[in-house]
GROMACS .gro file of C-alpha atoms in nm:
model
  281
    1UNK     CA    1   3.259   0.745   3.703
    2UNK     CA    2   3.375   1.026   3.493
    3UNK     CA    3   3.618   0.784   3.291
    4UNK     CA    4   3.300   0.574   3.256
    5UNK     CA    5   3.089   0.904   3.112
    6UNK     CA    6   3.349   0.978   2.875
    7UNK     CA    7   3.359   0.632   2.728
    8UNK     CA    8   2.983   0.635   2.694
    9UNK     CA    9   3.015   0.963   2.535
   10UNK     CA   10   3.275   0.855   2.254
   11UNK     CA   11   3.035   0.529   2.197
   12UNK     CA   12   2.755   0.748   2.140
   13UNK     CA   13   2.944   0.961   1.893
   14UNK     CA   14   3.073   0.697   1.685
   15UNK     CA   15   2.725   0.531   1.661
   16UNK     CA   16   2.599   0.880   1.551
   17UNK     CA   17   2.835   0.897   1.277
   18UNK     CA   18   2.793   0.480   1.179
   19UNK     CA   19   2.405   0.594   1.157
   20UNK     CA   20   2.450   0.898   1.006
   21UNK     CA   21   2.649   0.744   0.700
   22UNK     CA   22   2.423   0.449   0.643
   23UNK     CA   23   2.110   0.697   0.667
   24UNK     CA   24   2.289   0.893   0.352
   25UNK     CA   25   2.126   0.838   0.003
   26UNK     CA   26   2.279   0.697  -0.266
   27UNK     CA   27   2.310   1.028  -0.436
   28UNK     CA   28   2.475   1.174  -0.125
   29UNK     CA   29   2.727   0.888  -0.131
   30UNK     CA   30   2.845   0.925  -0.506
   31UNK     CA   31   2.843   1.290  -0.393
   32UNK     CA   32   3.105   1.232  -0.085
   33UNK     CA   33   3.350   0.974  -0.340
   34UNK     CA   34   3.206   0.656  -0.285
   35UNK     CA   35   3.180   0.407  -0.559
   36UNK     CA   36   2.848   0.278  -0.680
   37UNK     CA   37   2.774  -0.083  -0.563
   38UNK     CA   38   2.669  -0.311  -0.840
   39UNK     CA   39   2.466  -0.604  -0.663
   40UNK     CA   40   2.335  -0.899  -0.884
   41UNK     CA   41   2.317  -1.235  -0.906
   42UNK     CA   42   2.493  -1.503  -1.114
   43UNK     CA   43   2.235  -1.586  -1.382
   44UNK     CA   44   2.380  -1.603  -1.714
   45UNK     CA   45   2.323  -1.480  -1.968
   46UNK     CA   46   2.145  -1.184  -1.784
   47UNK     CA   47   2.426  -1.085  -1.510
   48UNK     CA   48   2.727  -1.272  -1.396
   49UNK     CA   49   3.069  -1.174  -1.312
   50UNK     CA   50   3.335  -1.240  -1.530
   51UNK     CA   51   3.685  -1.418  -1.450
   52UNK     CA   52   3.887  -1.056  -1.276
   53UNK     CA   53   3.505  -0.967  -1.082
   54UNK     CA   54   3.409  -0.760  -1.375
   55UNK     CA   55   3.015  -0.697  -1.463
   56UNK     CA   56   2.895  -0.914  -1.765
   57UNK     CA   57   2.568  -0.994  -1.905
   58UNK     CA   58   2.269  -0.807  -2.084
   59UNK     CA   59   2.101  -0.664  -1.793
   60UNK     CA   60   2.456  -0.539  -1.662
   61UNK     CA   61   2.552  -0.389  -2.026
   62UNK     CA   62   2.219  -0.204  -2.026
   63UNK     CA   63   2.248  -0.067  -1.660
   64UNK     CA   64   2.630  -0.004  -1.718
   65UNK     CA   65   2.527   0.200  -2.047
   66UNK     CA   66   2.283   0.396  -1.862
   67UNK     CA   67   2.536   0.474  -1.606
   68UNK     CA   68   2.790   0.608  -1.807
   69UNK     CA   69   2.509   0.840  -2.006
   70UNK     CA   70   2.441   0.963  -1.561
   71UNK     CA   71   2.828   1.046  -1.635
   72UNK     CA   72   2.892   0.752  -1.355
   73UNK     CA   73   3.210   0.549  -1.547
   74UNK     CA   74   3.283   0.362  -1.180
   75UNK     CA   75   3.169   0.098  -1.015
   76UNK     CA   76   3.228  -0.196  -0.777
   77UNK     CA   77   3.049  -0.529  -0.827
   78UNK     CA   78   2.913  -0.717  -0.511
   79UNK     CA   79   2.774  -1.060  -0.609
   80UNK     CA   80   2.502  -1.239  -0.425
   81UNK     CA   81   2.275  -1.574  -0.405
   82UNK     CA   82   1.957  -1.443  -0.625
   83UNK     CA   83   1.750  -1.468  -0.326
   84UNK     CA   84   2.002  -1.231  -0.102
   85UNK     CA   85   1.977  -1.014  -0.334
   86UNK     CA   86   1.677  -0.784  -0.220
   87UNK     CA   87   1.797  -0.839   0.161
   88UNK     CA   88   2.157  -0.734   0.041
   89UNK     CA   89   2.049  -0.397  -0.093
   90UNK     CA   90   1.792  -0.289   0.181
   91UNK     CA   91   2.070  -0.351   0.443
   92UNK     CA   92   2.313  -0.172   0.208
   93UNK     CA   93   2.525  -0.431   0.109
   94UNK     CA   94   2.499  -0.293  -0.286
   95UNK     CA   95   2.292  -0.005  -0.442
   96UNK     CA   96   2.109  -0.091  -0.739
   97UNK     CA   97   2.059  -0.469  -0.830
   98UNK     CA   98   2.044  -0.637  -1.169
   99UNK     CA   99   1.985  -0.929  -1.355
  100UNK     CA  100   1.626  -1.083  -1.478
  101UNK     CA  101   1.441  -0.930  -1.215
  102UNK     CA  102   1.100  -0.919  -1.302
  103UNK     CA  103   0.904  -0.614  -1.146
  104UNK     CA  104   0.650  -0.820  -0.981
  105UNK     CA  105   0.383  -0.675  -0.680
  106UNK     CA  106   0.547  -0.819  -0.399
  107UNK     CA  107   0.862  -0.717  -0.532
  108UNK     CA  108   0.727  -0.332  -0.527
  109UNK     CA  109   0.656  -0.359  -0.195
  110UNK     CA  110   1.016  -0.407  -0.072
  111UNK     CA  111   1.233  -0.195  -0.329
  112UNK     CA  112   1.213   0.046  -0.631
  113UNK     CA  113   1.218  -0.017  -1.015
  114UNK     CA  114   1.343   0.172  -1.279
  115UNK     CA  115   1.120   0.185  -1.613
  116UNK     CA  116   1.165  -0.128  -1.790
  117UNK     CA  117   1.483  -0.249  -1.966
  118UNK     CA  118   1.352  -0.507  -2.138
  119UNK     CA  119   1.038  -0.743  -2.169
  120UNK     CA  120   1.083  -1.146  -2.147
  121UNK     CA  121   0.910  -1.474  -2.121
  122UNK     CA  122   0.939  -1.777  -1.915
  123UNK     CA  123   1.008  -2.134  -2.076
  124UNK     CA  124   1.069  -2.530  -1.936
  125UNK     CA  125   1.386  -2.696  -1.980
  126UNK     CA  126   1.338  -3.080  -2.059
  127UNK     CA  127   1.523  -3.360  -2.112
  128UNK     CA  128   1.609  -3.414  -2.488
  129UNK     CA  129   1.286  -3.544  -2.714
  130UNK     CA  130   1.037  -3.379  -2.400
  131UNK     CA  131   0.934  -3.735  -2.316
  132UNK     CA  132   0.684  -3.659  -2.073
  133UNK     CA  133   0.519  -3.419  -2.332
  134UNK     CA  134   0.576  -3.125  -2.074
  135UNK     CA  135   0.540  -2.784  -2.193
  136UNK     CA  136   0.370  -2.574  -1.905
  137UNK     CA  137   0.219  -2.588  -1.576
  138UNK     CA  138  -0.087  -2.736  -1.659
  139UNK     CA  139   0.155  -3.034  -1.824
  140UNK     CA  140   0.356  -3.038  -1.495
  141UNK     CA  141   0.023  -3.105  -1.290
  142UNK     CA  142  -0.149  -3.354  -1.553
  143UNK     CA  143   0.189  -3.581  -1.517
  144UNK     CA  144   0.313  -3.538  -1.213
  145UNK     CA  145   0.601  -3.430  -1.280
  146UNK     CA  146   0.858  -3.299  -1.079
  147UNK     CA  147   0.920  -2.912  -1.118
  148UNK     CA  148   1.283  -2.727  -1.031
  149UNK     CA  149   1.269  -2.383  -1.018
  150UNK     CA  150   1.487  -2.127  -0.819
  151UNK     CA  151   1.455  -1.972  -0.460
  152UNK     CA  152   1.289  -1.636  -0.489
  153UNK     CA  153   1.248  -1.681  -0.884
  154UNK     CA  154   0.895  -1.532  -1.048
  155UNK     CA  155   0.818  -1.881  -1.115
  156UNK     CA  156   0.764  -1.975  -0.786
  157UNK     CA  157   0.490  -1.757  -0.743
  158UNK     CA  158   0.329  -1.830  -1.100
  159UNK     CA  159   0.365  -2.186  -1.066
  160UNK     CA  160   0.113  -2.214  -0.745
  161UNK     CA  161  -0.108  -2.008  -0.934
  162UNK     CA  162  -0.103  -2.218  -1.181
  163UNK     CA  163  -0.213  -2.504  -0.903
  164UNK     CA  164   0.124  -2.689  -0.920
  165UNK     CA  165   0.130  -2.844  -0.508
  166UNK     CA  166   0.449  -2.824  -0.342
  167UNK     CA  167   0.529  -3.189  -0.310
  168UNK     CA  168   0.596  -3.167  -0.702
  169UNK     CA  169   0.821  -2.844  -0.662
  170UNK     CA  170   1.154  -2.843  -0.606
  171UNK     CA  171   1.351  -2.484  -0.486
  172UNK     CA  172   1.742  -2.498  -0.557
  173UNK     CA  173   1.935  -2.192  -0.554
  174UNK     CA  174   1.988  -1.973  -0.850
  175UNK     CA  175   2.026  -2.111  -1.233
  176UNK     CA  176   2.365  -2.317  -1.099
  177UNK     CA  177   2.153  -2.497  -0.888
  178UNK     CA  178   1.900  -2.561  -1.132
  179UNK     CA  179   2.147  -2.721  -1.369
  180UNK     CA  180   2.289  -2.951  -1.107
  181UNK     CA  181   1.912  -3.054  -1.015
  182UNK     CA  182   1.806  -3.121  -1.385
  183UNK     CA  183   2.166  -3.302  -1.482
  184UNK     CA  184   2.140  -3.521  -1.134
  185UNK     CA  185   1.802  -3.669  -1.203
  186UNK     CA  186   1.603  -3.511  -0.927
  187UNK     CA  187   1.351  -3.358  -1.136
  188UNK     CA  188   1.167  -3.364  -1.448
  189UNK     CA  189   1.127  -3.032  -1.585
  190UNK     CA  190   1.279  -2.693  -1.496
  191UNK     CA  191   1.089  -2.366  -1.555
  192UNK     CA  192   1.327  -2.058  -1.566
  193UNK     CA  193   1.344  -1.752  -1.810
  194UNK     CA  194   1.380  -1.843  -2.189
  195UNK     CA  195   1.758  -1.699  -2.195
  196UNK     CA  196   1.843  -1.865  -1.872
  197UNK     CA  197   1.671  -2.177  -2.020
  198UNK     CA  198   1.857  -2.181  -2.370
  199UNK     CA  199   2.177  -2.099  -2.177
  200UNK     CA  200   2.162  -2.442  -1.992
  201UNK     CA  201   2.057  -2.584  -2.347
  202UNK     CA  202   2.424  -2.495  -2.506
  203UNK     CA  203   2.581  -2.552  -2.155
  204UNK     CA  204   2.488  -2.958  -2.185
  205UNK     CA  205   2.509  -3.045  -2.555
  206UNK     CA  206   2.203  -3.137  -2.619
  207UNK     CA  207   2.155  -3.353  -2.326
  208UNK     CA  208   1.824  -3.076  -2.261
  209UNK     CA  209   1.604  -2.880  -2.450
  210UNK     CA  210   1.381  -2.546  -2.392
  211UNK     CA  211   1.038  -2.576  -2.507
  212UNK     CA  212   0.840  -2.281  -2.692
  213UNK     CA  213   0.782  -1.982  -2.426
  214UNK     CA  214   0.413  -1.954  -2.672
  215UNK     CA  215   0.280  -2.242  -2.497
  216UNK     CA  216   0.320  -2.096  -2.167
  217UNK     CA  217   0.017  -1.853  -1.979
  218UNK     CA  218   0.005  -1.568  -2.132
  219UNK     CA  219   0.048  -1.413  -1.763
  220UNK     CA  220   0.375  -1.569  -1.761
  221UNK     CA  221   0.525  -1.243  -2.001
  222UNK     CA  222   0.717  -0.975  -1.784
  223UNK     CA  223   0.924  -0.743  -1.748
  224UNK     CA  224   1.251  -0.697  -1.614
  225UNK     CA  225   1.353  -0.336  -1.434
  226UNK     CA  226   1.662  -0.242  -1.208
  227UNK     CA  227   1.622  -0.242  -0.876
  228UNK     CA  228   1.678   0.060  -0.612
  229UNK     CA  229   1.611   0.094  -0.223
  230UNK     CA  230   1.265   0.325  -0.177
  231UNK     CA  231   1.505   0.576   0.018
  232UNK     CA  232   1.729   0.635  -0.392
  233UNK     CA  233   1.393   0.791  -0.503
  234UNK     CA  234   1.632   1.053  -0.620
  235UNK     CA  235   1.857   0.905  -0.834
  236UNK     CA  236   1.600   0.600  -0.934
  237UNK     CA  237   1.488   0.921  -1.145
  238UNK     CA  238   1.791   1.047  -1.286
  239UNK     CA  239   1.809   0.679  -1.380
  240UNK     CA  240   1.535   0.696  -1.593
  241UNK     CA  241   1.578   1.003  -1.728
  242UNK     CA  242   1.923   0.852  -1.893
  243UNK     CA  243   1.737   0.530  -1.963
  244UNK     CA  244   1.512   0.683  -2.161
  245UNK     CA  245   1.754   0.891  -2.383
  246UNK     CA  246   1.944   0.520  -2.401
  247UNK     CA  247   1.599   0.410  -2.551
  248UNK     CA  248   1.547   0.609  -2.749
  249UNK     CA  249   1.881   0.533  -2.947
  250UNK     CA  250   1.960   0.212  -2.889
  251UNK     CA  251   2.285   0.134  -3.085
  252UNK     CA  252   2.513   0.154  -2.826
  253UNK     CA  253   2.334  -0.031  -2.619
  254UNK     CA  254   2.218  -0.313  -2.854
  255UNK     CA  255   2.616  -0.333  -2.962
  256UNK     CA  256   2.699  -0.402  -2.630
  257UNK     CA  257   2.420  -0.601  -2.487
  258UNK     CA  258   2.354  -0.774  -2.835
  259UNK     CA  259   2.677  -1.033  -2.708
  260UNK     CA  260   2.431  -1.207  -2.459
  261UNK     CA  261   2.147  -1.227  -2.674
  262UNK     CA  262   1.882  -0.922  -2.636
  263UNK     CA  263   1.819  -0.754  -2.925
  264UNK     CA  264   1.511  -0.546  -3.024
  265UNK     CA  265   1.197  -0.768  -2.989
  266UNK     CA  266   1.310  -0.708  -2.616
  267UNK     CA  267   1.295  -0.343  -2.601
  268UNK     CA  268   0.927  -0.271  -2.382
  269UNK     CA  269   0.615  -0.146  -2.543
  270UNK     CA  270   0.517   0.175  -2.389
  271UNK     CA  271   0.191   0.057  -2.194
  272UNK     CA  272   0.407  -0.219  -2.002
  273UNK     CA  273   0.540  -0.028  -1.743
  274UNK     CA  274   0.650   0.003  -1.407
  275UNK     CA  275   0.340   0.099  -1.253
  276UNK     CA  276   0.155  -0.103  -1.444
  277UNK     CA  277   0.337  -0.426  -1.405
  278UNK     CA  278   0.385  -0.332  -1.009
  279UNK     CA  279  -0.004  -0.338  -0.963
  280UNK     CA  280  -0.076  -0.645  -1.219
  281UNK     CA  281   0.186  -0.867  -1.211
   0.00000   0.00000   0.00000
């Protein structure tokens, strides 16, 4: 019985100390040694990992920038399906996630955004010559067309506003999956962001083309934010207190981000932020 008691007793320990690590902020962590956790998903040209695991993309450049100006130079890079990715950081798998993650309500209600990074459009991706004239939901709906969109993307959500019925949606996962939909035939249109759209453009040759983000709703502009669990309140602030010096000169960041496409008409406008998109959008 005693032999028993002591076993129980080193159990309880250890699952004191398991608990009372994972309860630790992210703050507190950086503080004790540990590396920051860079979670995102592989959407390029936003935020993918490069051949040796390294961070690359826009989104990544900007939040890597940002980093350095917190005085944080390392990092670790976790990688994870885009729909994982909000489940992977509240059950501390990473912690802070990038890529085109829009700040959208139901988004707010499960993690933290920084201020914006960056404000972006969505597009369709068609087959060369857009021969079923489609160009936005309402298109979509008046041909019947069948839609491919990602698991967890924005565009699910806007699309059944938009009245699109789910037996003309199709959910792959993540931009790969998109591709591999679109190039096999199995549907008609794809509706994505305009980067990830153009992306897949180059990617086939010509064999697709990305019609003009302007004839999509106007409710269909957003903007993208990096993402934090509710418990790095702490350092979700010191992030934007470097983000906004990074704003407010640029070069750096433009220099290095510029190599995936963003440049200036993506900086935000001062009245679209956080809070505002996390109550609208």
């Amino acid at each position: 019985m005693k032999k028993i008691y002591k076993t129980l007793t080193v159990l309880f320990v250890l699952l004191f100390s398991i608990s009372t690590v994972n309860a630790k902020t992210l703050t507190e962590r950086l503080a004790d040694g540990h590396k920051l956790r860079l979670g995102f998903g592989t959407a390029v040209p936003w935020a993918y990992a490069g051949d040796n695991g390294e961070a690359l993309g826009f989104v990544n450049m900007i939040a890597l920038t940002v980093l350095e100006e917190m005085g944080i130079t390392e990092h670790e890079t976790k990688v994870f399906e885009w729909s994982g990715l909000i489940p992977g950081i509240n059950a501390d798998r990473s912690d802070m996630i990038t890529g085109g993650m829009y700040i959208l309500k139901s988004r707010c209600a499960n993690i933290d955004f920084s201020d914006p990074i960056g404000v972006f459009g969505d597009a369709m991706l068609v087959p060369k010559g857009n021969p079923k004239g489609i160009n936005n939901y309402e298109d979509v709906i008046r041909t019947g067309a069948k839609l491919v969109t990602g698991t967890g993307f924005n565009t699910v959500e806007a699309a059944k506003k938009a009245g699109v019925p789910d037996s003309q949606m199709l959910l792959v996962e993540g931009e790969v999956g998109i591709l591999a939909a679109m190039k096999a035939g199995r549907a008609d249109a794809a509706v994505q962001t305009f980067f990830g759209a153009k992306e897949h453009e180059e990617k086939t040759g010509g064999a697709f083309e990305v019609t003009d983000p302007k004839l999509m709703p106007k409710e269909t502009v957003n903007v993208v934010g990096i993402g934090f669990r509710k418990s790095d309140s702490k350092f979700r602030d010191a992030f934007n207190v470097a983000l906004a010096k990074v704003l407010a000169n640029p070069d750096k960041m433009l220099e290095r981000a510029g190599k995936y496409g963003y440049d200036k008409a993506q900086l935000p406008p001062p009245d679209m932020t956080t809070e505002w998109a996390c109550s609208t959008k």
